[in-house]
mmCIF file with all atom_site columns, C-alpha atoms in Angstrom:
data_model
loop_
_atom_site.group_PDB
_atom_site.id
_atom_site.type_symbol
_atom_site.label_atom_id
_atom_site.label_alt_id
_atom_site.label_comp_id
_atom_site.label_asym_id
_atom_site.label_entity_id
_atom_site.label_seq_id
_atom_site.pdbx_PDB_ins_code
_atom_site.Cartn_x
_atom_site.Cartn_y
_atom_site.Cartn_z
_atom_site.occupancy
_atom_site.B_iso_or_equiv
_atom_site.pdbx_formal_charge
_atom_site.auth_seq_id
_atom_site.auth_comp_id
_atom_site.auth_asym_id
_atom_site.auth_atom_id
_atom_site.pdbx_PDB_model_num
ATOM 1   C CA . GLN A 1 1   ? -4.910  -34.950 -28.327 1.00 0.00 ? 1   GLN A CA 1
ATOM 2   C CA . VAL A 1 2   ? -2.358  -33.016 -26.302 1.00 0.00 ? 2   VAL A CA 1
ATOM 3   C CA . GLN A 1 3   ? -2.062  -33.939 -22.649 1.00 0.00 ? 3   GLN A CA 1
ATOM 4   C CA . LEU A 1 4   ? -0.484  -31.886 -19.907 1.00 0.00 ? 4   LEU A CA 1
ATOM 5   C CA . VAL A 1 5   ? 1.215   -33.935 -17.219 1.00 0.00 ? 5   VAL A CA 1
ATOM 6   C CA . GLU A 1 6   ? 1.910   -32.351 -13.836 1.00 0.00 ? 6   GLU A CA 1
ATOM 7   C CA . SER A 1 7   ? 4.171   -33.473 -11.026 1.00 0.00 ? 7   SER A CA 1
ATOM 8   C CA . GLY A 1 8   ? 5.751   -32.128 -7.871  1.00 0.00 ? 8   GLY A CA 1
ATOM 9   C CA . GLY A 1 9   ? 2.872   -31.667 -5.465  1.00 0.00 ? 9   GLY A CA 1
ATOM 10  C CA . GLY A 1 10  ? 2.960   -32.879 -1.901  1.00 0.00 ? 10  GLY A CA 1
ATOM 11  C CA . LEU A 1 11  ? 2.827   -32.006 1.769   1.00 0.00 ? 11  LEU A CA 1
ATOM 12  C CA . VAL A 1 12  ? 5.050   -29.269 3.142   1.00 0.00 ? 12  VAL A CA 1
ATOM 13  C CA . GLN A 1 13  ? 5.184   -27.174 6.291   1.00 0.00 ? 13  GLN A CA 1
ATOM 14  C CA . ALA A 1 14  ? 4.403   -23.477 6.202   1.00 0.00 ? 14  ALA A CA 1
ATOM 15  C CA . GLY A 1 15  ? 7.453   -21.540 5.092   1.00 0.00 ? 15  GLY A CA 1
ATOM 16  C CA . GLY A 1 16  ? 8.692   -24.400 2.959   1.00 0.00 ? 16  GLY A CA 1
ATOM 17  C CA . SER A 1 17  ? 9.079   -24.766 -0.789  1.00 0.00 ? 17  SER A CA 1
ATOM 18  C CA . LEU A 1 18  ? 7.806   -26.952 -3.595  1.00 0.00 ? 18  LEU A CA 1
ATOM 19  C CA . ARG A 1 19  ? 8.419   -27.023 -7.321  1.00 0.00 ? 19  ARG A CA 1
ATOM 20  C CA . LEU A 1 20  ? 5.688   -28.049 -9.703  1.00 0.00 ? 20  LEU A CA 1
ATOM 21  C CA . SER A 1 21  ? 6.379   -29.249 -13.219 1.00 0.00 ? 21  SER A CA 1
ATOM 22  C CA . CYS A 1 22  ? 4.132   -29.565 -16.242 1.00 0.00 ? 22  CYS A CA 1
ATOM 23  C CA . ALA A 1 23  ? 5.039   -31.023 -19.606 1.00 0.00 ? 23  ALA A CA 1
ATOM 24  C CA . ALA A 1 24  ? 3.061   -31.406 -22.792 1.00 0.00 ? 24  ALA A CA 1
ATOM 25  C CA . SER A 1 25  ? 2.754   -34.925 -24.159 1.00 0.00 ? 25  SER A CA 1
ATOM 26  C CA . THR A 1 26  ? 4.000   -33.871 -27.592 1.00 0.00 ? 26  THR A CA 1
ATOM 27  C CA . ARG A 1 27  ? 6.845   -31.554 -28.480 1.00 0.00 ? 27  ARG A CA 1
ATOM 28  C CA . ALA A 1 28  ? 4.961   -30.516 -31.604 1.00 0.00 ? 28  ALA A CA 1
ATOM 29  C CA . PHE A 1 29  ? 2.574   -28.600 -29.355 1.00 0.00 ? 29  PHE A CA 1
ATOM 30  C CA . ARG A 1 30  ? 3.388   -24.889 -29.415 1.00 0.00 ? 30  ARG A CA 1
ATOM 31  C CA . PRO A 1 31  ? 0.993   -23.001 -27.160 1.00 0.00 ? 31  PRO A CA 1
ATOM 32  C CA . HIS A 1 32  ? 1.063   -19.226 -26.913 1.00 0.00 ? 32  HIS A CA 1
ATOM 33  C CA . ASP A 1 33  ? 1.232   -19.343 -23.161 1.00 0.00 ? 33  ASP A CA 1
ATOM 34  C CA . MET A 1 34  ? 1.004   -21.761 -20.286 1.00 0.00 ? 34  MET A CA 1
ATOM 35  C CA . GLY A 1 35  ? -0.138  -21.113 -16.790 1.00 0.00 ? 35  GLY A CA 1
ATOM 36  C CA . TRP A 1 36  ? -0.996  -22.397 -13.369 1.00 0.00 ? 36  TRP A CA 1
ATOM 37  C CA . PHE A 1 37  ? -4.336  -22.234 -11.624 1.00 0.00 ? 37  PHE A CA 1
ATOM 38  C CA . ARG A 1 38  ? -5.419  -23.581 -8.269  1.00 0.00 ? 38  ARG A CA 1
ATOM 39  C CA . GLN A 1 39  ? -8.611  -24.605 -6.567  1.00 0.00 ? 39  GLN A CA 1
ATOM 40  C CA . GLY A 1 40  ? -8.823  -24.725 -2.806  1.00 0.00 ? 40  GLY A CA 1
ATOM 41  C CA . PRO A 1 41  ? -11.495 -26.582 -0.813  1.00 0.00 ? 41  PRO A CA 1
ATOM 42  C CA . GLY A 1 42  ? -14.870 -24.991 -1.438  1.00 0.00 ? 42  GLY A CA 1
ATOM 43  C CA . LYS A 1 43  ? -13.385 -22.329 -3.679  1.00 0.00 ? 43  LYS A CA 1
ATOM 44  C CA . GLU A 1 44  ? -13.490 -21.534 -7.363  1.00 0.00 ? 44  GLU A CA 1
ATOM 45  C CA . ARG A 1 45  ? -10.529 -22.152 -9.602  1.00 0.00 ? 45  ARG A CA 1
ATOM 46  C CA . GLU A 1 46  ? -8.250  -19.124 -9.533  1.00 0.00 ? 46  GLU A CA 1
ATOM 47  C CA . PHE A 1 47  ? -5.346  -17.823 -11.585 1.00 0.00 ? 47  PHE A CA 1
ATOM 48  C CA . VAL A 1 48  ? -1.873  -18.186 -10.078 1.00 0.00 ? 48  VAL A CA 1
ATOM 49  C CA . ALA A 1 49  ? 0.645   -17.384 -12.814 1.00 0.00 ? 49  ALA A CA 1
ATOM 50  C CA . ARG A 1 50  ? 1.179   -17.546 -16.554 1.00 0.00 ? 50  ARG A CA 1
ATOM 51  C CA . ILE A 1 51  ? 4.055   -17.187 -18.968 1.00 0.00 ? 51  ILE A CA 1
ATOM 52  C CA . THR A 1 52  ? 4.331   -16.662 -22.714 1.00 0.00 ? 52  THR A CA 1
ATOM 53  C CA . MET A 1 53  ? 6.315   -19.469 -24.272 1.00 0.00 ? 53  MET A CA 1
ATOM 54  C CA . SER A 1 54  ? 8.095   -17.302 -26.844 1.00 0.00 ? 54  SER A CA 1
ATOM 55  C CA . GLY A 1 55  ? 9.039   -14.193 -24.897 1.00 0.00 ? 55  GLY A CA 1
ATOM 56  C CA . GLY A 1 56  ? 8.951   -15.535 -21.369 1.00 0.00 ? 56  GLY A CA 1
ATOM 57  C CA . LEU A 1 57  ? 6.762   -12.698 -20.112 1.00 0.00 ? 57  LEU A CA 1
ATOM 58  C CA . ALA A 1 58  ? 5.188   -13.622 -16.799 1.00 0.00 ? 58  ALA A CA 1
ATOM 59  C CA . TRP A 1 59  ? 2.195   -12.485 -14.781 1.00 0.00 ? 59  TRP A CA 1
ATOM 60  C CA . TYR A 1 60  ? 1.254   -13.389 -11.208 1.00 0.00 ? 60  TYR A CA 1
ATOM 61  C CA . ALA A 1 61  ? -1.729  -13.201 -8.929  1.00 0.00 ? 61  ALA A CA 1
ATOM 62  C CA . ASP A 1 62  ? -1.186  -10.625 -6.189  1.00 0.00 ? 62  ASP A CA 1
ATOM 63  C CA . SER A 1 63  ? -1.439  -13.349 -3.556  1.00 0.00 ? 63  SER A CA 1
ATOM 64  C CA . VAL A 1 64  ? 1.702   -15.106 -4.828  1.00 0.00 ? 64  VAL A CA 1
ATOM 65  C CA . LYS A 1 65  ? 3.866   -12.238 -6.070  1.00 0.00 ? 65  LYS A CA 1
ATOM 66  C CA . GLY A 1 66  ? 7.329   -12.350 -4.584  1.00 0.00 ? 66  GLY A CA 1
ATOM 67  C CA . ARG A 1 67  ? 6.898   -15.953 -3.439  1.00 0.00 ? 67  ARG A CA 1
ATOM 68  C CA . PHE A 1 68  ? 6.173   -17.934 -6.622  1.00 0.00 ? 68  PHE A CA 1
ATOM 69  C CA . THR A 1 69  ? 8.168   -17.970 -9.836  1.00 0.00 ? 69  THR A CA 1
ATOM 70  C CA . ILE A 1 70  ? 6.982   -19.390 -13.141 1.00 0.00 ? 70  ILE A CA 1
ATOM 71  C CA . SER A 1 71  ? 9.481   -20.467 -15.777 1.00 0.00 ? 71  SER A CA 1
ATOM 72  C CA . ARG A 1 72  ? 9.489   -22.430 -18.997 1.00 0.00 ? 72  ARG A CA 1
ATOM 73  C CA . ASP A 1 73  ? 11.685  -24.748 -21.026 1.00 0.00 ? 73  ASP A CA 1
ATOM 74  C CA . ASN A 1 74  ? 10.733  -24.510 -24.685 1.00 0.00 ? 74  ASN A CA 1
ATOM 75  C CA . ALA A 1 75  ? 12.902  -27.453 -25.656 1.00 0.00 ? 75  ALA A CA 1
ATOM 76  C CA . LYS A 1 76  ? 10.888  -29.667 -23.341 1.00 0.00 ? 76  LYS A CA 1
ATOM 77  C CA . ASN A 1 77  ? 7.604   -27.832 -23.874 1.00 0.00 ? 77  ASN A CA 1
ATOM 78  C CA . ALA A 1 78  ? 7.406   -27.583 -20.118 1.00 0.00 ? 78  ALA A CA 1
ATOM 79  C CA . VAL A 1 79  ? 6.501   -25.009 -17.513 1.00 0.00 ? 79  VAL A CA 1
ATOM 80  C CA . TYR A 1 80  ? 7.481   -24.903 -13.860 1.00 0.00 ? 80  TYR A CA 1
ATOM 81  C CA . LEU A 1 81  ? 6.209   -23.209 -10.725 1.00 0.00 ? 81  LEU A CA 1
ATOM 82  C CA . GLN A 1 82  ? 8.700   -22.630 -7.933  1.00 0.00 ? 82  GLN A CA 1
ATOM 83  C CA . MET A 1 83  ? 6.761   -21.954 -4.753  1.00 0.00 ? 83  MET A CA 1
ATOM 84  C CA . ASN A 1 84  ? 8.622   -20.497 -1.778  1.00 0.00 ? 84  ASN A CA 1
ATOM 85  C CA . SER A 1 85  ? 7.469   -19.237 1.606   1.00 0.00 ? 85  SER A CA 1
ATOM 86  C CA . LEU A 1 86  ? 4.375   -21.369 1.339   1.00 0.00 ? 86  LEU A CA 1
ATOM 87  C CA . LYS A 1 87  ? 1.385   -20.508 3.484   1.00 0.00 ? 87  LYS A CA 1
ATOM 88  C CA . VAL A 1 88  ? -1.488  -22.627 4.730   1.00 0.00 ? 88  VAL A CA 1
ATOM 89  C CA . GLU A 1 89  ? -3.790  -20.716 2.406   1.00 0.00 ? 89  GLU A CA 1
ATOM 90  C CA . ASP A 1 90  ? -1.792  -21.950 -0.587  1.00 0.00 ? 90  ASP A CA 1
ATOM 91  C CA . THR A 1 91  ? -3.276  -25.387 -0.002  1.00 0.00 ? 91  THR A CA 1
ATOM 92  C CA . ALA A 1 92  ? -5.118  -26.391 -3.167  1.00 0.00 ? 92  ALA A CA 1
ATOM 93  C CA . ILE A 1 93  ? -5.115  -28.579 -6.210  1.00 0.00 ? 93  ILE A CA 1
ATOM 94  C CA . TYR A 1 94  ? -2.807  -26.934 -8.724  1.00 0.00 ? 94  TYR A CA 1
ATOM 95  C CA . TYR A 1 95  ? -3.609  -27.227 -12.417 1.00 0.00 ? 95  TYR A CA 1
ATOM 96  C CA . CYS A 1 96  ? -1.409  -26.600 -15.404 1.00 0.00 ? 96  CYS A CA 1
ATOM 97  C CA . ALA A 1 97  ? -3.105  -25.020 -18.421 1.00 0.00 ? 97  ALA A CA 1
ATOM 98  C CA . ALA A 1 98  ? -2.188  -24.002 -21.942 1.00 0.00 ? 98  ALA A CA 1
ATOM 99  C CA . ARG A 1 99  ? -3.778  -22.060 -24.738 1.00 0.00 ? 99  ARG A CA 1
ATOM 100 C CA . ASN A 1 100 ? -3.090  -21.346 -28.370 1.00 0.00 ? 100 ASN A CA 1
ATOM 101 C CA . LYS A 1 101 ? -5.129  -18.170 -28.474 1.00 0.00 ? 101 LYS A CA 1
ATOM 102 C CA . ILE A 1 102 ? -3.283  -14.893 -28.107 1.00 0.00 ? 102 ILE A CA 1
ATOM 103 C CA . VAL A 1 103 ? -5.299  -13.253 -25.356 1.00 0.00 ? 103 VAL A CA 1
ATOM 104 C CA . THR A 1 104 ? -4.312  -11.178 -22.397 1.00 0.00 ? 104 THR A CA 1
ATOM 105 C CA . GLY A 1 105 ? -6.869  -12.302 -19.842 1.00 0.00 ? 105 GLY A CA 1
ATOM 106 C CA . THR A 1 106 ? -6.399  -14.906 -17.155 1.00 0.00 ? 106 THR A CA 1
ATOM 107 C CA . SER A 1 107 ? -9.830  -16.482 -17.015 1.00 0.00 ? 107 SER A CA 1
ATOM 108 C CA . PRO A 1 108 ? -9.816  -20.272 -16.844 1.00 0.00 ? 108 PRO A CA 1
ATOM 109 C CA . GLU A 1 109 ? -12.327 -20.345 -19.707 1.00 0.00 ? 109 GLU A CA 1
ATOM 110 C CA . SER A 1 110 ? -9.725  -18.961 -22.104 1.00 0.00 ? 110 SER A CA 1
ATOM 111 C CA . TYR A 1 111 ? -7.466  -21.988 -21.641 1.00 0.00 ? 111 TYR A CA 1
ATOM 112 C CA . GLU A 1 112 ? -8.004  -24.920 -23.966 1.00 0.00 ? 112 GLU A CA 1
ATOM 113 C CA . TYR A 1 113 ? -5.812  -27.588 -22.372 1.00 0.00 ? 113 TYR A CA 1
ATOM 114 C CA . TRP A 1 114 ? -5.641  -28.714 -18.770 1.00 0.00 ? 114 TRP A CA 1
ATOM 115 C CA . GLY A 1 115 ? -3.644  -31.115 -16.676 1.00 0.00 ? 115 GLY A CA 1
ATOM 116 C CA . GLN A 1 116 ? -5.180  -33.488 -14.180 1.00 0.00 ? 116 GLN A CA 1
ATOM 117 C CA . GLY A 1 117 ? -4.093  -31.437 -11.178 1.00 0.00 ? 117 GLY A CA 1
ATOM 118 C CA . THR A 1 118 ? -1.613  -32.048 -8.383  1.00 0.00 ? 118 THR A CA 1
ATOM 119 C CA . GLN A 1 119 ? -2.360  -31.623 -4.688  1.00 0.00 ? 119 GLN A CA 1
ATOM 120 C CA . VAL A 1 120 ? -0.355  -29.147 -2.647  1.00 0.00 ? 120 VAL A CA 1
ATOM 121 C CA . THR A 1 121 ? -0.959  -29.225 1.102   1.00 0.00 ? 121 THR A CA 1
ATOM 122 C CA . VAL A 1 122 ? 0.705   -26.734 3.437   1.00 0.00 ? 122 VAL A CA 1
ATOM 123 C CA . SER A 1 123 ? 0.541   -27.547 7.122   1.00 0.00 ? 123 SER A CA 1
ATOM 124 C CA . SER A 1 124 ? 0.889   -25.064 9.970   1.00 0.00 ? 124 SER A CA 1
#
């Protein structure tokens, strides 16, 4: 069973930066794309960003465009999320996800594999 392991969360002041990392437990795993979702207090899980592992095409939620950057390292089967200009409203548990299916949507239900989540807290 493939596991996704996240790291890099923490506490940061508004305007600061954090970098999240996510790696698959086996290098034999070759998902079509990997992405990041987040779930704030009392909110539903929402899409943040995703990237295709072969072509490196990326998509972002409007709320993070221009501030967050997703990237991948195929050799390590890893994906990263560089978060700059963080806002209080970015506070959430961030989840890494991966899927084998070639689909274009960003619904959480379309992702087959999930990490355990990492807490990001942005203080004012």
